Amino acid sequence: MAPLTATAGPCGISDGDAAVGIAAAVDADCLYGGLGCFSDHCRFCKVKETPESTAFLGCNDFNATTIITDGTPTTPAPTLAATTDGACSLVVSEGDAAVGIKIVSDASCSSGGVGCIDDACRFCRATTTVQSAAFTDCSTIAGATVAQPSTQPPTEAPTETPIELPTEAPSADGTCLQVAALGDIKVGIVIVTDTSCATGGIGCISDVCRYCRLVYTQQSAAFTDCGMIVDADASTKTPTVITITTEAPTEAPTKSPSDQPVCTQVVSPGDASVGINIVTDATCVNGGLGCIDTVCRFCKTLDTPQSTTYPDCTSIAGYSTGAVIATEAPTDAPTEAPTDAPTETPTITASTSGACTQVVSEGDASVGISIFTDTSCANGGVGCIDDVCRFCKVKSTDQSAAFVDCPSI
């Protein structure tokens, strides 16, 4: 397969974007996608902090050769388009409307800009929510008018036709086949199936594919949480078939590790938010930094003070985009099964079995690592294995340095 090659050409921004602190940087990393990328070599970035620019990274954060801060004046081109109709006929989906997003007519979209769908339609923020934060306030868009399908009889026919055709066609084979770039996955962004994309929305790439937030990071903040997308479970059922074997051996991986054991532990929301993930690593049978048991290992998806001591997830054999996406499907089963057991036990009979029953491996013990009971692990934290068990440091070694000191007994 031939390597990807970036195209050449100017990276322009509109006057409206420039006025709210948004610039464009020439960034070769956009060849593989990422937040703010609007071509294979151009990326939106912010030169000053405003409500409209807050979702983007600072321009100084990029190793960019060129940064464009001056907006391109509106050309006479939209005037020609405006003479024929000029008004946006697209209607916002119910899901986007529920999170404060509207679609309005904006002729300046002929020069592009954040939220522009075509030459006349722009997403804007009616109320401030996590999902709408990246868009321009609707009240600041000059001459903005919300598309009303009821005011123009002809719009009812076209809006129903494109809505029904895409939703019925994908229903036969309505699964998104696109896979997120490795760079996006590392910052918590994945691609899932969402048939509501037939009517557009934040993160929609096609009629059935949508970017969503798997782990909360600065780059993924503008996208919808993957768990809130109705079709997300359906789109992950394909990788689930691959990982269905994980449900059969879940009771036996520790008893018979020879049957290709797979880690069924799921990272806590607290650890996930600071760039820590849990992956399958058969080498944990010999212990090592981040190993929870003989098949599960903590690793980092991005650099934070909490994750810095763990190995990069991509350096662990078997880690892939499929593995990251597939964690969504199993989370419904494993998170309810394992968490029901530990959470019921402390609440009902905390006095009898609120203690950690996990035993440190010989490999970890040999490098000064132990395990102790810590109920604060219910909120996550460095070294937490589940709700009550935490790795700790008996003696200082390279492998134990990241953990807290073990309590004296």
Short mmCIF file of C-alpha atoms in Angstrom, two decimals:
data_model
loop_
_atom_site.label_atom_id
_atom_site.label_comp_id
_atom_site.label_asym_id
_atom_site.label_seq_id
_atom_site.Cartn_x
_atom_site.Cartn_y
_atom_site.Cartn_z
CA MET A 1 0.00 0.00 0.00
CA ALA A 2 1.44 3.34 -1.09
CA PRO A 3 2.19 5.83 1.71
CA LEU A 4 -0.18 8.78 2.12
CA THR A 5 1.02 12.06 0.65
CA ALA A 6 -0.23 15.47 1.77
CA THR A 7 -1.57 17.86 -0.85
CA ALA A 8 -0.40 21.44 -1.18
CA GLY A 9 -2.41 24.64 -1.09
CA PRO A 10 -3.32 27.55 1.17
CA CYS A 11 -5.05 27.01 4.52
CA GLY A 12 -7.60 29.83 4.76
CA ILE A 13 -9.96 31.00 7.49
CA SER A 14 -12.99 33.28 7.40
CA ASP A 15 -13.12 36.79 8.86
CA GLY A 16 -15.58 35.48 11.43
CA ASP A 17 -13.16 32.81 12.67
CA ALA A 18 -10.26 35.28 12.81
CA ALA A 19 -12.39 37.66 14.88
CA VAL A 20 -12.96 35.04 17.59
CA GLY A 21 -9.32 33.96 17.92
CA ILE A 22 -9.32 31.03 15.51
CA ALA A 23 -6.39 30.65 13.09
CA ALA A 24 -5.23 27.97 10.67
CA ALA A 25 -1.88 26.17 10.86
CA VAL A 26 -0.13 24.17 8.16
CA ASP A 27 0.27 20.84 9.96
CA ALA A 28 1.53 17.74 8.14
CA ASP A 29 0.15 15.54 10.97
CA CYS A 30 -3.35 16.21 9.61
CA LEU A 31 -2.55 13.60 6.99
CA TYR A 32 -3.75 11.10 9.62
CA GLY A 33 -6.68 13.17 10.94
CA GLY A 34 -7.14 14.85 14.28
CA LEU A 35 -9.10 17.57 16.10
CA GLY A 36 -9.40 20.73 14.01
CA CYS A 37 -8.06 19.20 10.78
CA PHE A 38 -10.02 20.43 7.76
CA SER A 39 -7.81 19.00 5.03
CA ASP A 40 -4.81 16.69 4.91
CA HIS A 41 -2.42 19.52 5.82
CA CYS A 42 -4.53 22.26 7.49
CA ARG A 43 -5.65 22.49 11.13
CA PHE A 44 -7.75 25.03 13.07
CA CYS A 45 -5.97 26.32 16.19
CA LYS A 46 -6.50 29.18 18.64
CA VAL A 47 -4.43 32.35 19.00
CA LYS A 48 -6.57 33.65 21.85
CA GLU A 49 -9.03 32.08 24.27
CA THR A 50 -12.68 32.74 23.42
CA PRO A 51 -15.86 30.65 23.82
CA GLU A 52 -15.66 29.86 20.11
CA SER A 53 -11.98 28.85 20.09
CA THR A 54 -11.88 26.95 23.39
CA ALA A 55 -12.19 23.47 21.84
CA PHE A 56 -9.05 23.90 19.72
CA LEU A 57 -5.40 23.54 20.70
CA GLY A 58 -3.15 26.60 20.88
CA CYS A 59 -1.34 27.44 17.65
CA ASN A 60 1.98 27.42 19.54
CA ASP A 61 1.43 23.76 20.45
CA PHE A 62 2.10 22.72 16.85
CA ASN A 63 5.40 22.46 15.05
CA ALA A 64 3.76 24.43 12.26
CA THR A 65 5.68 26.08 9.44
CA THR A 66 2.90 28.57 8.67
CA ILE A 67 0.07 30.03 10.77
CA ILE A 68 -2.71 32.03 9.09
CA THR A 69 -4.36 34.58 11.39
CA ASP A 70 -5.97 36.92 8.83
CA GLY A 71 -9.42 36.01 7.58
CA THR A 72 -10.27 35.82 3.90
CA PRO A 73 -12.88 38.45 2.97
CA THR A 74 -16.14 37.11 1.62
CA THR A 75 -15.91 36.88 -2.15
CA PRO A 76 -18.72 37.80 -4.54
CA ALA A 77 -19.24 34.06 -5.19
CA PRO A 78 -21.91 33.62 -2.50
CA THR A 79 -23.85 36.49 -4.03
CA LEU A 80 -24.44 34.34 -7.11
CA ALA A 81 -25.55 31.42 -4.97
CA ALA A 82 -27.67 33.69 -2.81
CA THR A 83 -29.54 35.05 -5.79
CA THR A 84 -30.93 31.60 -6.57
CA ASP A 85 -32.03 30.70 -3.08
CA GLY A 86 -29.41 31.85 -0.53
CA ALA A 87 -31.18 30.31 2.47
CA CYS A 88 -30.16 27.13 4.26
CA SER A 89 -32.77 24.38 3.93
CA LEU A 90 -31.09 21.86 6.24
CA VAL A 91 -32.88 21.10 9.50
CA VAL A 92 -31.04 20.21 12.71
CA SER A 93 -31.53 16.67 14.05
CA GLU A 94 -33.47 16.14 17.29
CA GLY A 95 -30.33 14.88 19.02
CA ASP A 96 -28.30 18.00 18.16
CA ALA A 97 -31.19 20.31 19.07
CA ALA A 98 -31.43 18.61 22.47
CA VAL A 99 -27.82 19.57 23.26
CA GLY A 100 -28.17 23.21 22.22
CA ILE A 101 -27.09 23.03 18.57
CA LYS A 102 -28.96 24.74 15.71
CA ILE A 103 -28.44 25.13 11.96
CA VAL A 104 -28.70 28.66 10.54
CA SER A 105 -28.20 30.39 7.19
CA ASP A 106 -24.79 32.09 6.96
CA ALA A 107 -23.52 33.32 3.59
CA SER A 108 -19.97 33.71 4.98
CA CYS A 109 -19.72 29.89 4.94
CA SER A 110 -18.69 30.23 1.30
CA SER A 111 -15.24 30.93 2.77
CA GLY A 112 -15.46 28.03 5.22
CA GLY A 113 -15.30 28.19 9.00
CA VAL A 114 -16.08 26.28 12.18
CA GLY A 115 -19.51 24.68 11.95
CA CYS A 116 -20.02 25.33 8.21
CA ILE A 117 -21.79 22.42 6.50
CA ASP A 118 -21.95 23.91 3.00
CA ASP A 119 -21.89 27.38 1.39
CA ALA A 120 -25.04 28.53 3.19
CA CYS A 121 -25.54 26.41 6.33
CA ARG A 122 -23.69 26.60 9.66
CA PHE A 123 -24.00 24.78 12.99
CA CYS A 124 -24.22 27.28 15.87
CA ARG A 125 -24.66 27.25 19.66
CA ALA A 126 -28.14 28.07 20.96
CA THR A 127 -27.35 26.97 24.53
CA THR A 128 -23.95 26.12 25.98
CA THR A 129 -23.33 22.40 26.55
CA VAL A 130 -20.28 20.14 26.25
CA GLN A 131 -21.44 19.19 22.76
CA SER A 132 -22.18 22.74 21.54
CA ALA A 133 -19.17 24.49 23.12
CA ALA A 134 -17.06 24.39 19.95
CA PHE A 135 -19.58 26.30 17.84
CA THR A 136 -20.22 30.04 17.40
CA ASP A 137 -23.07 31.60 19.40
CA CYS A 138 -26.11 31.78 17.10
CA SER A 139 -26.87 35.36 18.19
CA THR A 140 -23.47 36.60 16.94
CA ILE A 141 -23.98 35.41 13.36
CA ALA A 142 -25.15 38.35 11.25
CA GLY A 143 -28.47 37.73 9.51
CA ALA A 144 -28.68 34.18 10.84
CA THR A 145 -32.04 32.57 10.25
CA VAL A 146 -33.04 29.13 11.49
CA ALA A 147 -34.27 26.85 8.73
CA GLN A 148 -37.98 26.20 9.20
CA PRO A 149 -39.29 23.29 7.12
CA SER A 150 -42.90 24.28 7.77
CA THR A 151 -42.54 27.79 6.24
CA GLN A 152 -41.48 26.47 2.84
CA PRO A 153 -43.72 23.65 1.58
CA PRO A 154 -41.09 22.34 -0.89
CA THR A 155 -38.57 21.72 1.90
CA GLU A 156 -40.80 19.04 3.47
CA ALA A 157 -40.44 16.78 0.46
CA PRO A 158 -36.65 17.09 0.08
CA THR A 159 -35.96 16.77 3.81
CA GLU A 160 -38.00 13.58 4.10
CA THR A 161 -36.50 12.05 0.97
CA PRO A 162 -32.83 12.34 2.01
CA ILE A 163 -33.65 11.37 5.58
CA GLU A 164 -35.55 8.21 4.68
CA LEU A 165 -33.25 7.08 1.88
CA PRO A 166 -30.04 7.06 3.95
CA THR A 167 -31.73 5.53 6.99
CA GLU A 168 -33.39 2.74 5.04
CA ALA A 169 -30.38 1.97 2.86
CA PRO A 170 -27.90 1.56 5.75
CA SER A 171 -30.42 -0.54 7.66
CA ALA A 172 -29.53 -3.48 5.42
CA ASP A 173 -25.82 -2.96 5.88
CA GLY A 174 -25.76 0.08 8.16
CA THR A 175 -22.42 -0.51 9.84
CA CYS A 176 -19.59 2.01 9.72
CA LEU A 177 -16.43 0.43 8.31
CA GLN A 178 -14.13 3.39 8.98
CA VAL A 179 -11.50 3.07 11.71
CA ALA A 180 -10.09 6.00 13.66
CA ALA A 181 -6.47 7.00 13.07
CA LEU A 182 -3.97 5.89 15.71
CA GLY A 183 -3.35 9.53 16.64
CA ASP A 184 -7.07 10.07 17.33
CA ILE A 185 -7.35 6.86 19.36
CA LYS A 186 -4.42 7.89 21.56
CA VAL A 187 -6.31 11.06 22.54
CA GLY A 188 -9.58 9.25 23.27
CA ILE A 189 -11.38 9.67 19.92
CA VAL A 190 -12.89 6.69 18.08
CA ILE A 191 -15.36 6.15 15.22
CA VAL A 192 -18.70 4.37 15.78
CA THR A 193 -21.82 3.57 13.76
CA ASP A 194 -24.59 6.18 14.10
CA THR A 195 -27.42 6.13 11.55
CA SER A 196 -28.69 9.52 12.82
CA CYS A 197 -25.73 10.99 10.92
CA ALA A 198 -28.03 10.84 7.88
CA THR A 199 -29.23 14.27 9.09
CA GLY A 200 -25.77 15.51 10.11
CA GLY A 201 -24.38 16.33 13.53
CA ILE A 202 -21.16 16.90 15.47
CA GLY A 203 -18.50 14.39 14.52
CA CYS A 204 -20.47 12.88 11.59
CA ILE A 205 -18.15 11.79 8.77
CA SER A 206 -20.74 10.05 6.60
CA ASP A 207 -24.35 8.87 6.83
CA VAL A 208 -23.42 6.10 9.29
CA CYS A 209 -20.04 7.06 10.81
CA ARG A 210 -19.45 9.45 13.73
CA TYR A 211 -16.43 10.50 15.79
CA CYS A 212 -17.15 10.18 19.52
CA ARG A 213 -15.34 10.58 22.86
CA LEU A 214 -14.11 7.31 24.40
CA VAL A 215 -11.74 8.96 26.92
CA TYR A 216 -12.13 12.59 28.05
CA THR A 217 -9.11 14.61 26.88
CA GLN A 218 -8.53 18.14 25.63
CA GLN A 219 -8.74 16.89 22.05
CA SER A 220 -11.88 14.76 22.51
CA ALA A 221 -13.83 17.27 24.64
CA ALA A 222 -15.90 18.65 21.75
CA PHE A 223 -17.29 15.26 20.71
CA THR A 224 -20.31 13.35 22.07
CA ASP A 225 -19.64 10.62 24.65
CA CYS A 226 -19.63 7.27 22.84
CA GLY A 227 -21.93 5.80 25.49
CA MET A 228 -24.67 8.33 24.59
CA ILE A 229 -24.83 7.25 20.93
CA VAL A 230 -27.70 4.81 20.38
CA ASP A 231 -26.07 2.87 17.53
CA ALA A 232 -22.62 2.74 19.15
CA ASP A 233 -23.32 -0.72 20.63
CA ALA A 234 -24.50 -2.00 17.26
CA SER A 235 -21.38 -0.79 15.50
CA THR A 236 -19.15 -2.46 18.03
CA LYS A 237 -20.87 -5.81 17.70
CA THR A 238 -18.57 -6.71 14.84
CA PRO A 239 -15.45 -6.54 17.03
CA THR A 240 -17.44 -8.12 19.83
CA VAL A 241 -17.73 -11.30 17.77
CA ILE A 242 -13.95 -11.34 17.65
CA THR A 243 -13.71 -10.88 21.40
CA ILE A 244 -16.65 -13.13 22.27
CA THR A 245 -14.11 -15.72 23.33
CA THR A 246 -13.23 -13.41 26.21
CA GLU A 247 -16.58 -14.15 27.82
CA ALA A 248 -16.08 -17.91 27.79
CA PRO A 249 -12.61 -17.90 29.42
CA THR A 250 -13.44 -15.09 31.85
CA GLU A 251 -13.80 -17.57 34.69
CA ALA A 252 -10.81 -19.62 33.66
CA PRO A 253 -7.97 -17.32 32.52
CA THR A 254 -6.28 -17.54 35.87
CA LYS A 255 -6.82 -21.30 36.09
CA SER A 256 -5.73 -22.24 32.59
CA PRO A 257 -3.67 -19.39 31.09
CA SER A 258 -2.56 -21.67 28.28
CA ASP A 259 -5.93 -21.18 26.49
CA GLN A 260 -4.91 -17.78 25.09
CA PRO A 261 -6.11 -15.78 28.13
CA VAL A 262 -7.64 -12.35 27.56
CA CYS A 263 -7.88 -9.59 30.16
CA THR A 264 -11.50 -8.87 31.09
CA GLN A 265 -10.78 -6.05 33.55
CA VAL A 266 -12.06 -2.59 32.57
CA VAL A 267 -10.29 0.64 33.45
CA SER A 268 -12.09 2.92 35.92
CA PRO A 269 -13.45 6.28 34.67
CA GLY A 270 -10.96 8.08 36.92
CA ASP A 271 -7.95 6.30 35.41
CA ALA A 272 -9.32 6.64 31.87
CA SER A 273 -9.67 10.40 32.31
CA VAL A 274 -5.95 10.71 33.08
CA GLY A 275 -4.82 8.64 30.09
CA ILE A 276 -4.56 5.19 31.70
CA ASN A 277 -5.99 2.07 30.01
CA ILE A 278 -5.96 -1.69 30.74
CA VAL A 279 -4.83 -4.12 28.02
CA THR A 280 -4.14 -7.82 27.62
CA ASP A 281 -0.44 -8.68 28.01
CA ALA A 282 0.53 -12.34 28.34
CA THR A 283 4.05 -11.35 29.47
CA CYS A 284 2.51 -10.30 32.81
CA VAL A 285 2.81 -13.94 33.82
CA ASN A 286 6.37 -12.90 34.76
CA GLY A 287 5.22 -9.68 36.46
CA GLY A 288 6.33 -6.19 35.49
CA LEU A 289 5.40 -2.53 35.75
CA GLY A 290 1.64 -2.03 35.48
CA CYS A 291 0.76 -5.74 35.64
CA ILE A 292 -2.44 -6.33 37.61
CA ASP A 293 -2.48 -10.12 37.28
CA THR A 294 -1.04 -12.64 34.82
CA VAL A 295 -2.85 -11.18 31.78
CA CYS A 296 -3.84 -7.56 32.54
CA ARG A 297 -1.53 -4.54 32.42
CA PHE A 298 -2.01 -0.80 32.96
CA CYS A 299 -0.67 1.29 30.06
CA LYS A 300 -0.89 4.93 28.96
CA THR A 301 -2.92 6.34 26.08
CA LEU A 302 -1.55 9.85 26.62
CA ASP A 303 1.09 11.49 28.83
CA THR A 304 -0.19 12.85 32.16
CA PRO A 305 1.47 13.03 35.60
CA GLN A 306 -0.56 9.96 36.61
CA SER A 307 0.21 7.86 33.52
CA THR A 308 3.84 8.84 32.89
CA THR A 309 5.42 5.77 34.50
CA TYR A 310 3.39 3.22 32.52
CA PRO A 311 4.44 1.81 29.13
CA ASP A 312 2.79 3.23 26.01
CA CYS A 313 -0.25 1.10 25.05
CA THR A 314 0.91 0.97 21.43
CA SER A 315 4.17 -0.68 22.49
CA ILE A 316 2.32 -3.73 23.87
CA ALA A 317 1.89 -6.61 21.42
CA GLY A 318 -1.72 -7.15 20.43
CA TYR A 319 -2.84 -3.58 21.16
CA SER A 320 -4.79 -2.26 18.18
CA THR A 321 -7.59 0.09 17.17
CA GLY A 322 -9.95 -2.85 17.34
CA ALA A 323 -8.88 -3.58 20.89
CA VAL A 324 -9.63 -0.03 21.94
CA ILE A 325 -13.00 0.12 20.25
CA ALA A 326 -13.98 -3.35 21.40
CA THR A 327 -13.63 -2.29 25.03
CA GLU A 328 -16.91 -0.46 24.62
CA ALA A 329 -18.93 -3.61 24.02
CA PRO A 330 -17.48 -5.73 26.81
CA THR A 331 -17.80 -2.86 29.26
CA ASP A 332 -21.54 -3.46 29.49
CA ALA A 333 -21.08 -7.08 30.55
CA PRO A 334 -17.82 -7.07 32.54
CA THR A 335 -18.41 -3.79 34.30
CA GLU A 336 -21.74 -4.94 35.61
CA ALA A 337 -20.57 -8.43 36.50
CA PRO A 338 -17.32 -7.59 38.35
CA THR A 339 -18.62 -4.39 39.88
CA ASP A 340 -21.83 -5.98 41.14
CA ALA A 341 -19.82 -8.44 43.18
CA PRO A 342 -17.43 -5.96 44.88
CA THR A 343 -20.04 -3.22 45.32
CA GLU A 344 -22.69 -5.48 46.80
CA THR A 345 -20.28 -7.10 49.22
CA PRO A 346 -19.09 -3.87 50.94
CA THR A 347 -22.55 -2.36 51.10
CA ILE A 348 -24.37 -5.38 52.46
CA THR A 349 -21.67 -7.10 54.53
CA ALA A 350 -18.79 -4.67 54.58
CA SER A 351 -17.55 -6.09 57.84
CA THR A 352 -17.07 -9.60 56.48
CA SER A 353 -15.56 -9.23 53.02
CA GLY A 354 -14.66 -5.59 52.35
CA ALA A 355 -11.01 -6.57 52.03
CA CYS A 356 -8.89 -7.10 48.93
CA THR A 357 -8.46 -10.78 48.08
CA GLN A 358 -5.97 -10.33 45.22
CA VAL A 359 -2.44 -11.68 45.73
CA VAL A 360 0.66 -10.05 44.26
CA SER A 361 2.53 -12.09 41.65
CA GLU A 362 6.02 -13.41 42.41
CA GLY A 363 7.49 -11.17 39.72
CA ASP A 364 5.98 -8.01 41.23
CA ALA A 365 6.93 -9.03 44.76
CA SER A 366 10.54 -9.49 43.66
CA VAL A 367 10.71 -5.85 42.51
CA GLY A 368 9.22 -4.39 45.68
CA ILE A 369 5.54 -4.26 44.72
CA SER A 370 2.70 -5.49 46.93
CA ILE A 371 -1.11 -5.19 47.08
CA PHE A 372 -3.18 -3.80 49.95
CA THR A 373 -6.84 -3.02 50.72
CA ASP A 374 -7.84 0.58 49.91
CA THR A 375 -11.57 1.37 49.66
CA SER A 376 -10.81 4.81 48.15
CA CYS A 377 -10.09 2.88 44.93
CA ALA A 378 -13.84 3.07 44.32
CA ASN A 379 -12.98 6.50 42.85
CA GLY A 380 -9.99 5.21 40.85
CA GLY A 381 -6.37 6.28 41.23
CA VAL A 382 -2.80 5.27 40.44
CA GLY A 383 -2.26 1.60 41.25
CA CYS A 384 -5.96 0.78 41.79
CA ILE A 385 -6.83 -2.66 40.41
CA ASP A 386 -10.52 -2.68 41.39
CA ASP A 387 -12.74 -0.98 44.00
CA VAL A 388 -10.73 -2.24 47.00
CA CYS A 389 -7.27 -3.36 45.81
CA ARG A 390 -4.26 -1.09 45.17
CA PHE A 391 -0.63 -1.75 44.21
CA CYS A 392 1.85 -0.25 46.68
CA LYS A 393 5.61 0.04 47.15
CA VAL A 394 7.44 -2.12 49.70
CA LYS A 395 10.88 -0.99 48.55
CA SER A 396 12.01 1.54 45.96
CA THR A 397 12.87 0.07 42.55
CA ASP A 398 12.43 1.27 38.99
CA GLN A 399 9.28 -0.84 38.76
CA SER A 400 7.72 0.23 42.08
CA ALA A 401 8.58 3.94 41.92
CA ALA A 402 5.14 5.00 40.64
CA PHE A 403 3.18 3.50 43.53
CA VAL A 404 2.39 4.79 47.03
CA ASP A 405 4.21 3.34 50.04
CA CYS A 406 2.55 0.25 51.49
CA PRO A 407 0.94 0.92 54.89
CA SER A 408 2.75 -0.55 57.86
CA ILE A 409 0.82 -3.37 59.53
#
